[in-house]
Coordinates of C-alpha atoms (C1' of nucleotides) in Angstrom, one line a residue:
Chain X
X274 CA 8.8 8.0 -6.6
X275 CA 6.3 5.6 -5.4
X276 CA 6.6 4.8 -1.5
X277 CA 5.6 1.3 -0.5
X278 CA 4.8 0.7 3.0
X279 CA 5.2 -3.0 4.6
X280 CA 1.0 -3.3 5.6
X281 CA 0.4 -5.8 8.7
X282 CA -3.1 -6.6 7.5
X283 CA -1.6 -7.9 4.3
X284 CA 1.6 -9.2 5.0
X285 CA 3.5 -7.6 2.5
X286 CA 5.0 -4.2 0.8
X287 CA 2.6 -2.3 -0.9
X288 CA 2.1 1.0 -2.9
X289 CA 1.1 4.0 -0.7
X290 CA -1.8 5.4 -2.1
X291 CA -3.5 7.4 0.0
X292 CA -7.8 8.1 0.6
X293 CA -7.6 11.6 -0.3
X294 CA -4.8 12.8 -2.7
X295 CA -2.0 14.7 -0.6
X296 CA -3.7 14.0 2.6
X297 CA -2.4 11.2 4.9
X298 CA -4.6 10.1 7.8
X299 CA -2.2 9.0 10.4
X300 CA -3.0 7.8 13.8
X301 CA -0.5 5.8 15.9
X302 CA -0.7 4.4 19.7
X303 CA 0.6 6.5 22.3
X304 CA 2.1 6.2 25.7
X305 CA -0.4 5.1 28.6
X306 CA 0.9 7.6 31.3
X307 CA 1.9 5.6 34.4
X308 CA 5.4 5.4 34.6
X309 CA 8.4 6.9 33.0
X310 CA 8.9 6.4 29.1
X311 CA 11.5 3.8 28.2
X312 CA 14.0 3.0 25.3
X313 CA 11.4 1.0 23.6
X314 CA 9.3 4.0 23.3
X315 CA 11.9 5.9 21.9
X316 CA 12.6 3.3 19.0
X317 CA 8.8 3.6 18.7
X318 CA 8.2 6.7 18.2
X319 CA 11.5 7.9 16.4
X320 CA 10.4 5.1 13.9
X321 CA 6.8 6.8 13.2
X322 CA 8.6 10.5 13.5
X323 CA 10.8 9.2 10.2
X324 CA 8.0 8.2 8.7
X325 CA 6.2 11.7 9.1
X326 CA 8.9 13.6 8.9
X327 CA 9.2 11.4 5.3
X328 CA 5.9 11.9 3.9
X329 CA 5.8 15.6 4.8
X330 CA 9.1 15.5 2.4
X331 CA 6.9 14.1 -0.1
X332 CA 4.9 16.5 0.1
X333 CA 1.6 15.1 1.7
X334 CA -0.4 16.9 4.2
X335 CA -0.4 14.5 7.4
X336 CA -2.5 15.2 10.3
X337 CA -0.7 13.4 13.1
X338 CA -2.5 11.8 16.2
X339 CA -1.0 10.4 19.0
X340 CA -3.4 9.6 22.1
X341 CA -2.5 10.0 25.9
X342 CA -3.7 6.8 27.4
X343 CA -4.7 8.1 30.9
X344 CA -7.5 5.7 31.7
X345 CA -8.8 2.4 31.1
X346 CA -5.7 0.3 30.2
X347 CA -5.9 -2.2 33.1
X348 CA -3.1 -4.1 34.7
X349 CA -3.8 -7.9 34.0
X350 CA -6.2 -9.6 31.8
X351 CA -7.8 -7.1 29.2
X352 CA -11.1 -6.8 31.3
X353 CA -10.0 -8.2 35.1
X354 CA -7.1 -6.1 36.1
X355 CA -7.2 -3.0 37.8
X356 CA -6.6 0.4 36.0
X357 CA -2.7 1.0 35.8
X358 CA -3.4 4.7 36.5
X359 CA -5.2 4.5 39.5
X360 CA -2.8 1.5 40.8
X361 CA -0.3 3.7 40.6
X362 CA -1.9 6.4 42.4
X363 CA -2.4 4.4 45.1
X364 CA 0.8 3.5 45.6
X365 CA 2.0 7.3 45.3
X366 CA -1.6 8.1 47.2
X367 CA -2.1 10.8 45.1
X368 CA -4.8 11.5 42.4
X369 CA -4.4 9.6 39.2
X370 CA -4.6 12.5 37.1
X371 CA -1.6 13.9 39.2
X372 CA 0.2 10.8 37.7
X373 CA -0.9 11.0 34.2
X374 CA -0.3 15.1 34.4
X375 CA 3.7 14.4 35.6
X376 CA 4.3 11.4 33.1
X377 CA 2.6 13.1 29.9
X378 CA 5.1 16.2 30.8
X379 CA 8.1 13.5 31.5
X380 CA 7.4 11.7 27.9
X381 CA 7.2 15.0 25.7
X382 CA 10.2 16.0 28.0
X383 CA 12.0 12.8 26.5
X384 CA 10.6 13.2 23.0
X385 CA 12.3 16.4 22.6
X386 CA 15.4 15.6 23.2
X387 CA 14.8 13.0 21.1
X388 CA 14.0 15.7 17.9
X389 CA 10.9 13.6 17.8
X390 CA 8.3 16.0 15.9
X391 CA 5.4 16.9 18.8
X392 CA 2.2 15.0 17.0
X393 CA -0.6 17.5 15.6
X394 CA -2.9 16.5 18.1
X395 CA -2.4 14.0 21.4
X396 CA -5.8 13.8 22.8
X397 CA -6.6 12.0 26.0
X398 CA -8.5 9.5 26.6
X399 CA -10.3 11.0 29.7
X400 CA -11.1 14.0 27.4
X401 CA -12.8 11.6 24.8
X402 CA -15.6 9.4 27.6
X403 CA -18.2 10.9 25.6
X404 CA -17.0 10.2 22.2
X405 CA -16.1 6.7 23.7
X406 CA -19.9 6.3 24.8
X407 CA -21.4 7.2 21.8
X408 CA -19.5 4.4 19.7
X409 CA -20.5 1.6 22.5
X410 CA -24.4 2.9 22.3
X411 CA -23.8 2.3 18.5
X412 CA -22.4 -1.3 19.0
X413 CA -25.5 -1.8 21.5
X414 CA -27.9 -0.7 19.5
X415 CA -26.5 -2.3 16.6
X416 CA -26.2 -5.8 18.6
X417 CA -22.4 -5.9 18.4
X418 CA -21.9 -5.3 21.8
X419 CA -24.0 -6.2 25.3
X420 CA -24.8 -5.0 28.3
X421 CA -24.2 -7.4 31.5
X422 CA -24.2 -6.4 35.6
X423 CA -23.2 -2.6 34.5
X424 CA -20.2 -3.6 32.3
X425 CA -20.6 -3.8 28.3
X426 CA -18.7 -6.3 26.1
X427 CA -18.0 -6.8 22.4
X428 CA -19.6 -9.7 21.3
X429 CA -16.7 -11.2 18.9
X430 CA -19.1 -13.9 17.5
X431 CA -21.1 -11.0 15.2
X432 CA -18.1 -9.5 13.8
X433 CA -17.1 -12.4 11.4
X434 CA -14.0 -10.9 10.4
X435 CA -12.2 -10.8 14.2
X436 CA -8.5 -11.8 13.7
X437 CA -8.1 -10.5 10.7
X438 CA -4.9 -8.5 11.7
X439 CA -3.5 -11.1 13.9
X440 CA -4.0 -14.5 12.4
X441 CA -6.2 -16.0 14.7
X442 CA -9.3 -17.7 15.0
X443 CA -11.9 -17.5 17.8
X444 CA -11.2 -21.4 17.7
X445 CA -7.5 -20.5 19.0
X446 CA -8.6 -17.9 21.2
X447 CA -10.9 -20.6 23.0
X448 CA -8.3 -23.1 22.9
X449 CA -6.3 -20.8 25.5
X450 CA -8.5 -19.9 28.0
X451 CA -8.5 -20.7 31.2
X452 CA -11.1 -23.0 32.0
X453 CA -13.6 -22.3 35.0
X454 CA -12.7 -19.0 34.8
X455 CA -16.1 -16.9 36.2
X456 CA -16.7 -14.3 33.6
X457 CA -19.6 -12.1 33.1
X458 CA -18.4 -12.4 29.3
X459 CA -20.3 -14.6 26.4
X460 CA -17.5 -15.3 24.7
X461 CA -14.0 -15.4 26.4
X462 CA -12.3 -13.8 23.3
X463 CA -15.0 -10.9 24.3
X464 CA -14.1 -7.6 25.5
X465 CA -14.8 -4.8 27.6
X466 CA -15.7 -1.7 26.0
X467 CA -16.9 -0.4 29.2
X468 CA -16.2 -1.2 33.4
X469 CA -18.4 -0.8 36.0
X470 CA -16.8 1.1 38.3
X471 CA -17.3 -0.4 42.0
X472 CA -17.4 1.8 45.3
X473 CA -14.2 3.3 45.9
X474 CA -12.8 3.7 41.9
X475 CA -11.7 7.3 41.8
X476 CA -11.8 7.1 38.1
X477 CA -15.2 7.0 37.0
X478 CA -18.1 9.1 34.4
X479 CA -21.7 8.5 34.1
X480 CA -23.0 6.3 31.4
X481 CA -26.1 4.4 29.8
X482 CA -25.0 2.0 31.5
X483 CA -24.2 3.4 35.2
X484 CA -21.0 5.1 36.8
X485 CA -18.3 3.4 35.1
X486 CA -14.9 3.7 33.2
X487 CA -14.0 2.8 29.1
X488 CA -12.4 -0.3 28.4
X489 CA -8.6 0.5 26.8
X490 CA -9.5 -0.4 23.5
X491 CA -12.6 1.9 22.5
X492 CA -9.9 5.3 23.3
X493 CA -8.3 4.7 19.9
X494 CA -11.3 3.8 17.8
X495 CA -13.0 7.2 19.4
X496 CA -9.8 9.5 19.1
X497 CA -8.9 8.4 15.7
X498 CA -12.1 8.0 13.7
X499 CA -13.0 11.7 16.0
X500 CA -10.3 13.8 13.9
X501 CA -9.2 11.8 10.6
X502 CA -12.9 10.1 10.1
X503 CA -14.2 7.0 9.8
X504 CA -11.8 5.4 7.3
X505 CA -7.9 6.8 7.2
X506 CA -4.5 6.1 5.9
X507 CA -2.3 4.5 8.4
X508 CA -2.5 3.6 11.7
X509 CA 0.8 2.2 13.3
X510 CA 1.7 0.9 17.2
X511 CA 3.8 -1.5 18.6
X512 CA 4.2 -5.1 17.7
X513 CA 2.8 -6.5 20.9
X514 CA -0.4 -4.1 20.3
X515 CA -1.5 -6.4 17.4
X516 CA -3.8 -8.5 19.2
X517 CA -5.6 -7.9 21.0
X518 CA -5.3 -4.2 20.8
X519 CA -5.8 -3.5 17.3
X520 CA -7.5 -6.3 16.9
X521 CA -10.2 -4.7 18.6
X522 CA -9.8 -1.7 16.8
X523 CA -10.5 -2.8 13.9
X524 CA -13.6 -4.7 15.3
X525 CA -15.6 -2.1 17.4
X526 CA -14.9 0.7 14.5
X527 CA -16.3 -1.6 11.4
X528 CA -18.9 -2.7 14.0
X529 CA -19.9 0.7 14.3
X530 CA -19.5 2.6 11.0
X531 CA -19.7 -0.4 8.9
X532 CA -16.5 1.3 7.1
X533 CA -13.3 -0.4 6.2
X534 CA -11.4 1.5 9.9
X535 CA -7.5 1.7 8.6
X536 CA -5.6 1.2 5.0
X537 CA -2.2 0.7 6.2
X538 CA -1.4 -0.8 9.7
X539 CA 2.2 -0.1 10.8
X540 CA 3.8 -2.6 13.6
X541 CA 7.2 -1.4 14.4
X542 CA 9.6 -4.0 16.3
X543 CA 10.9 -4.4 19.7
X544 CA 13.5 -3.8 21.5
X545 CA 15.5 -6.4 23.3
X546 CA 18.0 -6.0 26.2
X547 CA 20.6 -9.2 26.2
X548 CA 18.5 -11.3 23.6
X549 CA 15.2 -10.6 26.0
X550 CA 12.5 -8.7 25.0
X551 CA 12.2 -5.2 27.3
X552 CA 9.4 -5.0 28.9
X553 CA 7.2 -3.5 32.2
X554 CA 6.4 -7.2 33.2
X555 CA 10.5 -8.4 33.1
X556 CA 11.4 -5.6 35.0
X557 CA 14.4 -5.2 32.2
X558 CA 13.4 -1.5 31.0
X559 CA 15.7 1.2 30.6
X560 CA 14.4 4.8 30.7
X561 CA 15.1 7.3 28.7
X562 CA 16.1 9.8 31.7
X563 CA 18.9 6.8 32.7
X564 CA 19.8 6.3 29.1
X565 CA 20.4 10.1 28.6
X566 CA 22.8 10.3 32.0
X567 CA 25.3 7.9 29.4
X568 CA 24.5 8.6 26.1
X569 CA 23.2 11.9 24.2
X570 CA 19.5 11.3 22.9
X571 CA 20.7 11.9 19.4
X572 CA 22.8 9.2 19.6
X573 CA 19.8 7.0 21.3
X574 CA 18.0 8.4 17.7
X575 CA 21.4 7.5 15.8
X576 CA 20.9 4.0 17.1
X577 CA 17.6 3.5 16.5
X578 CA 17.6 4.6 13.0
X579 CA 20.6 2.3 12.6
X580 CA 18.7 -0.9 12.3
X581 CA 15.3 -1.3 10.4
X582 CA 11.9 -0.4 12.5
X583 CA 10.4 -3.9 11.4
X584 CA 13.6 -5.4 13.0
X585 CA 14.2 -5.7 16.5
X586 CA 16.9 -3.8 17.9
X587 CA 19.0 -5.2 20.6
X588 CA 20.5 -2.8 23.1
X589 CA 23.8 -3.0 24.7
X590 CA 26.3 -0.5 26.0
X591 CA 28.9 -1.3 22.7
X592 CA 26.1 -1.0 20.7
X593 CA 25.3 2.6 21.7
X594 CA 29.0 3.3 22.3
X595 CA 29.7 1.9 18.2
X596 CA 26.7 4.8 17.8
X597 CA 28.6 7.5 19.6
X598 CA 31.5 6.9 18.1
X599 CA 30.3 6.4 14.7
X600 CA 27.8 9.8 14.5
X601 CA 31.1 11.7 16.4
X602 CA 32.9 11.0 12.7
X603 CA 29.6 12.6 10.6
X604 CA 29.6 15.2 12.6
X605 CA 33.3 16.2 12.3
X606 CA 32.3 15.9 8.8
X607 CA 29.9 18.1 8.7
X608 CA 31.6 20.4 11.0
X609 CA 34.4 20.8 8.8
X610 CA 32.1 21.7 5.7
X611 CA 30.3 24.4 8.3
X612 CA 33.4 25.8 9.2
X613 CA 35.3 25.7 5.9
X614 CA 32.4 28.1 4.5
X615 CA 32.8 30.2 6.7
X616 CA 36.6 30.3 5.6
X617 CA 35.9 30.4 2.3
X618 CA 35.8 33.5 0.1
X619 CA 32.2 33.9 -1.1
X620 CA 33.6 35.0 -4.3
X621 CA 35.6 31.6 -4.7
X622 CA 33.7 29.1 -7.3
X623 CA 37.3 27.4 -8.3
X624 CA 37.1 24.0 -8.6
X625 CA 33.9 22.0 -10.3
X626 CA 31.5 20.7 -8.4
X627 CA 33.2 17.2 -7.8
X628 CA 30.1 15.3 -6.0
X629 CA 27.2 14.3 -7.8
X630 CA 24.5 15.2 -5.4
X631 CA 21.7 14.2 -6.9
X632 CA 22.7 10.4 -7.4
X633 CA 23.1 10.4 -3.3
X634 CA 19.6 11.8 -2.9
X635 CA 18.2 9.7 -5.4
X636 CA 20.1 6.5 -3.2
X637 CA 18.6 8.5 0.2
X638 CA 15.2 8.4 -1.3
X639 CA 15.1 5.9 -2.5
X640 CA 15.9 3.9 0.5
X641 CA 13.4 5.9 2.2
X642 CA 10.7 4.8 0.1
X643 CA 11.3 1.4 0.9
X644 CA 9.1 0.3 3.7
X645 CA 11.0 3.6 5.1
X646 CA 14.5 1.8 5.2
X647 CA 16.7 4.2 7.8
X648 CA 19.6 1.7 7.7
X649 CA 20.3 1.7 3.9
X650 CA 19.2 5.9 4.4
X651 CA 21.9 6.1 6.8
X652 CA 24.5 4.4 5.2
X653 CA 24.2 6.5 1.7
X654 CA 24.7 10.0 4.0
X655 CA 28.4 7.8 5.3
X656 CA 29.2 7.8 1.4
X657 CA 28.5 11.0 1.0
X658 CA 30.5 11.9 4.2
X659 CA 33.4 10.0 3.0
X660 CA 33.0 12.1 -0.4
X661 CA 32.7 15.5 1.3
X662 CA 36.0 14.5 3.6
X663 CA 38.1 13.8 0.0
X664 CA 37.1 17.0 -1.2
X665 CA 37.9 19.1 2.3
X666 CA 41.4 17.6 2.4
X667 CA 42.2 17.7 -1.4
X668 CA 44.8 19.6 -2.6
X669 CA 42.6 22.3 -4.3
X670 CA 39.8 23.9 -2.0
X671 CA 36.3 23.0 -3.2
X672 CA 34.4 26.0 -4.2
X673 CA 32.0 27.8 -3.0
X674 CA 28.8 26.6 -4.1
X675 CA 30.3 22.8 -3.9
X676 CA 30.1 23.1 0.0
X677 CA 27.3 25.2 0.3
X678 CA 25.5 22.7 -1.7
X679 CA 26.8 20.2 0.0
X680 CA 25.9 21.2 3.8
X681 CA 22.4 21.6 2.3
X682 CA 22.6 18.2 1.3
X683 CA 23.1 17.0 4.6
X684 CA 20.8 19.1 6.9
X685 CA 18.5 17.9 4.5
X686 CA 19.0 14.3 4.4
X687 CA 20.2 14.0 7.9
X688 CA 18.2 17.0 8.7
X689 CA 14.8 17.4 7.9
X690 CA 14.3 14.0 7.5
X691 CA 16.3 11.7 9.9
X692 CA 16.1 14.6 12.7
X693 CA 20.0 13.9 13.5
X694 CA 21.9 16.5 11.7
X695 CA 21.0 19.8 13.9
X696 CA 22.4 23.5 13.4
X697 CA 23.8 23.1 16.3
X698 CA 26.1 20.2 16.3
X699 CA 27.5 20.2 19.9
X700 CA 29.6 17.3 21.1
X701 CA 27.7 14.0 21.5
X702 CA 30.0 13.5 24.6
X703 CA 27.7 12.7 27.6
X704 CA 29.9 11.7 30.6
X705 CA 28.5 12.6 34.3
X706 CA 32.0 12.7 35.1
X707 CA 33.4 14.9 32.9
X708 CA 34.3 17.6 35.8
X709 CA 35.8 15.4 37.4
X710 CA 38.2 14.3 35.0
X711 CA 39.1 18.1 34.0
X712 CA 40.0 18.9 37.4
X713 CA 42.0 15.9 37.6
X714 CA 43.7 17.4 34.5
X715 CA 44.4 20.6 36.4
X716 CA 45.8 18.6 39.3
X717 CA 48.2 16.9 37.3
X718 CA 49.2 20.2 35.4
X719 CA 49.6 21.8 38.8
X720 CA 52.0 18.7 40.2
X721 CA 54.0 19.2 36.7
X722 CA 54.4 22.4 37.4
X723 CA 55.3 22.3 41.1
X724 CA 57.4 20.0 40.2
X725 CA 59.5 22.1 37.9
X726 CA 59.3 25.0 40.3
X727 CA 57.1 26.9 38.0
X728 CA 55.2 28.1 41.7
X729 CA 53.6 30.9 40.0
X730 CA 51.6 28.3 37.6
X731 CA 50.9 25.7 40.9
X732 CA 49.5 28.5 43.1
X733 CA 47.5 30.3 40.0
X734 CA 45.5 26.7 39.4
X735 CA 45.0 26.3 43.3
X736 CA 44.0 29.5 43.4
X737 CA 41.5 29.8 41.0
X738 CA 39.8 26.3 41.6
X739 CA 39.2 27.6 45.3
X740 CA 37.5 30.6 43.7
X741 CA 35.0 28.0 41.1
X742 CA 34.6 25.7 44.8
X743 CA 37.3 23.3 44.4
X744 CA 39.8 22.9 47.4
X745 CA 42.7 21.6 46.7
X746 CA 45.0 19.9 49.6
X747 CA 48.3 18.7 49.2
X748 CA 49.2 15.5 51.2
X749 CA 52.0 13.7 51.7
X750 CA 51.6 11.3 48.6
X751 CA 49.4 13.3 46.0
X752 CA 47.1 16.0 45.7
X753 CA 43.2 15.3 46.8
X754 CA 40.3 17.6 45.8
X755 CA 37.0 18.9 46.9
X756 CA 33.9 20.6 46.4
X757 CA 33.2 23.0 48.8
X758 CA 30.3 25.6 49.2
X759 CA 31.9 28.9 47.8
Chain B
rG113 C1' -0.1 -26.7 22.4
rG114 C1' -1.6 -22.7 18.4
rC115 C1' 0.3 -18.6 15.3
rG116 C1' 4.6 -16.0 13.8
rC117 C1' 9.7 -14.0 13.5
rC118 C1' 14.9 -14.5 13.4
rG119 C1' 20.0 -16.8 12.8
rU120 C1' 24.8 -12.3 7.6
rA121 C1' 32.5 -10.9 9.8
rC122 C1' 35.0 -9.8 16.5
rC123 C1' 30.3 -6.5 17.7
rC124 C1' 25.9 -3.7 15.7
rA125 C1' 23.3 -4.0 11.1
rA126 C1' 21.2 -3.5 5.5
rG127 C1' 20.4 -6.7 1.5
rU128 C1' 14.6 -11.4 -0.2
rG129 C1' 16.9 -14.6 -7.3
rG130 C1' 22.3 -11.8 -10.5
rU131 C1' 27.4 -12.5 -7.6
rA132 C1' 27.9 -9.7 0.2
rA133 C1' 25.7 -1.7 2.1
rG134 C1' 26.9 1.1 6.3
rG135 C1' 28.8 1.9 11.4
rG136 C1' 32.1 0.2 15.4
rA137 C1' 36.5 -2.6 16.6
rG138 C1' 41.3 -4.7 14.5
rA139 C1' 45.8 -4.6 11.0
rG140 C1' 49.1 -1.9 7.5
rG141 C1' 50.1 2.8 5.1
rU142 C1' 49.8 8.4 3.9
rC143 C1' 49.7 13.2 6.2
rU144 C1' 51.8 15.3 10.8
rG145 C1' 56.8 18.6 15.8
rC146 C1' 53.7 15.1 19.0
rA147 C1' 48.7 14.1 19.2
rA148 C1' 43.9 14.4 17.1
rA149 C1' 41.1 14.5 12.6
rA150 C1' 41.1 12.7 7.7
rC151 C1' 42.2 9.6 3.6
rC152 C1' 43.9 4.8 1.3
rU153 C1' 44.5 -0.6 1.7
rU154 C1' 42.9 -4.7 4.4
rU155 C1' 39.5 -8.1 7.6
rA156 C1' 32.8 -13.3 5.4
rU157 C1' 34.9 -17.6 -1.9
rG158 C1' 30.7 -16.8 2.0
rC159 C1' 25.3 -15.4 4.8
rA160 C1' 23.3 -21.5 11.4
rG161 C1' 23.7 -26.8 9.2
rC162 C1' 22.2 -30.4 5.4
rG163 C1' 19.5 -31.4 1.0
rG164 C1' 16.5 -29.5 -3.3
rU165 C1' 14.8 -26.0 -7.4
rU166 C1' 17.6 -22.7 -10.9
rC167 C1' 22.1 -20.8 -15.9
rG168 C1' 22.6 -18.4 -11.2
rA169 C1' 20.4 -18.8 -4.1
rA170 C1' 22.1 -15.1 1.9
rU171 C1' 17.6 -14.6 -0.9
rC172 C1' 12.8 -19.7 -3.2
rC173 C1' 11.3 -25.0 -1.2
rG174 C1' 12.1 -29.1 2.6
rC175 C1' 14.3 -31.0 6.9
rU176 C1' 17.6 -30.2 11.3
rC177 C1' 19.8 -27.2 15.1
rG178 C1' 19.8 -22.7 17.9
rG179 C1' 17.4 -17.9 19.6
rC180 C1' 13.0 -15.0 20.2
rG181 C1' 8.0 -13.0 20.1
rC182 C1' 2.5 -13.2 20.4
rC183 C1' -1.6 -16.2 22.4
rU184 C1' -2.4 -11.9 29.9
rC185 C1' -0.2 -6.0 30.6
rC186 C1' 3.6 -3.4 27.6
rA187 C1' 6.0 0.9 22.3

RNA sequence: GGCGCCGUACCCAAGUGGUAAGGGAGAGGUCUGCAAAACCUUUAUGCAGCGGUUCGAAUCCGCUCGGCGCCUCCA
């Protein structure tokens, strides 16, 4: 089966053919470490996960990259602003590699519990100045690129083909700027590929060019042309990374190898809080860490996986609840199959195999290999869930091999592949006050039972929950609790 | 202003020419000591609206209305 991938520099579905045969090249933008990682990462990178997780079940080879941004990627306009990193270590006043340190531990900490798949490789950016340096001397030497008061730009006008990705035209780009603006740039559609670093910039590395930093673009050229080679298979990001972003990408790399940089690009949607886009500017972002207090992250995947990765997904409390809900009944399902096994007599192969498996994994995979179609992926394992639930309740226990084959099916679909279905299916119940309402439970028990005489019961619950730290005290209209220290 | 996307049931959401997936919620039923779980039936003659192309349109074309994104940082 042939697996077309929607490719942004063409605008439509095409045939995945990979450079080498069996190898897949894949590269895809990571997190730049300032702050705490957000739902819109997580429908980000549980999107590109699938679509590893995918060709790996296709059997292809991939080497994974995912950078650590933890320098360079400025604040405001692509070559004004101020370094996100070190703004943020100002305000913290501590040292900026503290901050990229705590948040690269905080967003693997989040991708976990995700099941995203750890990439083969997340290199940072500060780790690759040199690599960085030697593409820029290239695009110098080359006259791509020039040097002005300590700071070097890419001169847009020499690569013909700028905008390529995006749409856009220098013309447009023109059109939008700001006029009077005082730039050390030729060309306002130009940008940096390296800052000077003025007195007082804690983030800064020798150069040709004089103590400076790397522009944010040049990081992903270096990183991913530095482990898959000059030309690879796919490269993916967010939408909003198009332009300029990639854009650049694609210029400073062809610029300096004078290679065709990226097969495939990959943009994978937004997501949208109330209709409005989520984002760092707005002030609209939810974390993951504040999404996990209410929902499991499974069901955060659930969600995600839910809707398309080319669509945008907008988030609401019913729409995660509807999630909950919904992946509680497949894993009851799945559950029961589990459990039945273990019921069942090994020795028992009555009943024929009822399901025909390999018409649901040829429906699985085939919605897979559609521009990696999750919704339609998802829906085929509910029909097979409703299948397996016949078959657990029919008269006549399925056999043996019917459910064995059948839980396969599922830890491999939902498994291996989605990342939802687990060994461990544990409740997907995720309610800070969950205590709470169990002790309440045991209060009411105990008034039931006061209430009925039944003393022994009464002073056995109060008894014990002053043991775990709860103190119960009886007042004139009702029972009130407490934690104490115990 | 330039470029682009979207509008499918009460909610979420697939489907891009062949007669509307899936999940949640709702209604009725079966099973059941009561619950729960599960199963069955049901809920859009219609896919923002209008017109066009076609044997056939949610899907293609045009216009209108509504929402959003990029063009500054963001996954």
């Amino acid at each position: 089966m042939t697996i077309q991938i929607y490719n942004t520099l063409t605008r439509q579905k095409e045939e995945f053919v990979p450079l080498n045969q069996g190898h897949v090249g894949m590269y895809v933008c990571g997190p730049t470490v300032y702050g705490n990682s957000h739902i819109g990462h997580a429908k980000s990178y549980v999107s590109f996960d699938v679509m590893v997780r995918y060709l790996r079940y296709c059997g292809y080879k991939v080497l994974y990259i995912q950078n650590i941004t933890d320098v360079g990627h400025l604040t405001d306009d692509a070559d004004e602003g101020e370094d996100k990193l070190v703004k943020q270590a100002r305000i913290d006043r501590v040292h900026p590699m503290q901050i990229a340190e705590l948040m690269t531990r905080s967003y693997f900490e989040d991708m976990d519990a995700l099941n995203v798949l750890r990439p083969d490789i997340s290199p940072r950016a500060s780790g690759h100045i040199i690599e960085q340096i030697e593409i820029i001397r290239k695009l110098v030497k080359n006259g791509f690129a020039y040097e002005t008061g300590g700071s070097v730009y890419f001169d847009v006008t020499k690569f013909p083909s700028y905008g390529k990705l995006s749409g856009r035209t220098l013309d447009e780009s023109l059109e939008g700027t700001r006029v009077g603006t005082r730039s050390e740039k030729r060309h306002s559609a130009d940008f940096a590929l390296w800052k000077k670093a003025e007195g007082g910039h804690i983030m800064r590395w020798p150069s040709p060019w004089g103590e400076g930093f790397p522009g944010w673009h040049i990081e992903c050229s270096a990183m991913s042309m530095k482990y898959l080679g000059e030309s690879f298979d796919i490269h993916g990001g967010g939408m909003d990374n198009q332009f300029p972003h990639h854009e650049c990408e694609i210029a400073q790399s062809e610029a300096a190898t004078g290679k065709p940089f990226v097969k495939y690009w990959i943009h994978n949607n937004l997501v949208t809080v109330n209709g409005r886009k989520m984002s760092k500017s707005l002030g609209n972002f939810i974390t993951l860490k504040d999404a996990f207090k209410k929902f499991d992250p499974v069901v955060v995947r659930f969600l995600i996986l839910q809707s398309h990765y080319r669509s945008t997904l907008d988030l609401s409390d019913d729409s995660l609840l509807g999630a909950k809900i919904g992946l509680e009944k497949l894993f009851n399902t799945i559950r029961n199959v589990r459990e039945t096994i273990k019921k069942t007599d090994q020795d028992q192969h009555a009943g024929q195999p009822a399901i025909d498996f390999s018409a649901y994994k040829n429906r699985f995979l085939e919605a897979m290999s559609d521009d990696f179609n999750t919704p339609q992926a998802v829906a085929v394992i509910f029909d097979l869930a409703r299948e397996a639930n016949q078959l657990l309740h029919a008269e006549s226990m399925p056999g043996m091999e019917t459910l064995l084959a059948l839980n396969a099916l599922f830890s491999e679909l939902g498994g291996m592949i989605l990342g939802i279905v687990t060994n461990d299916l544990s409740s997907t119940a995720r309610d800070e006050n969950d205590e709470a309402k169990l002790i309440d439970i045991l209060v009411q028990t105990r008034q039931k039972a006061k209430s009925e005489k039944a003393w022994w019961a009464a002073d056995f619950i109060r008894t014990e929950l002053e043991a775990a730290g709860i103190r119960l005290e009886d007042k004139k209209d009702g029972t009130i609790w407490r934690k104490i220290d115990s």
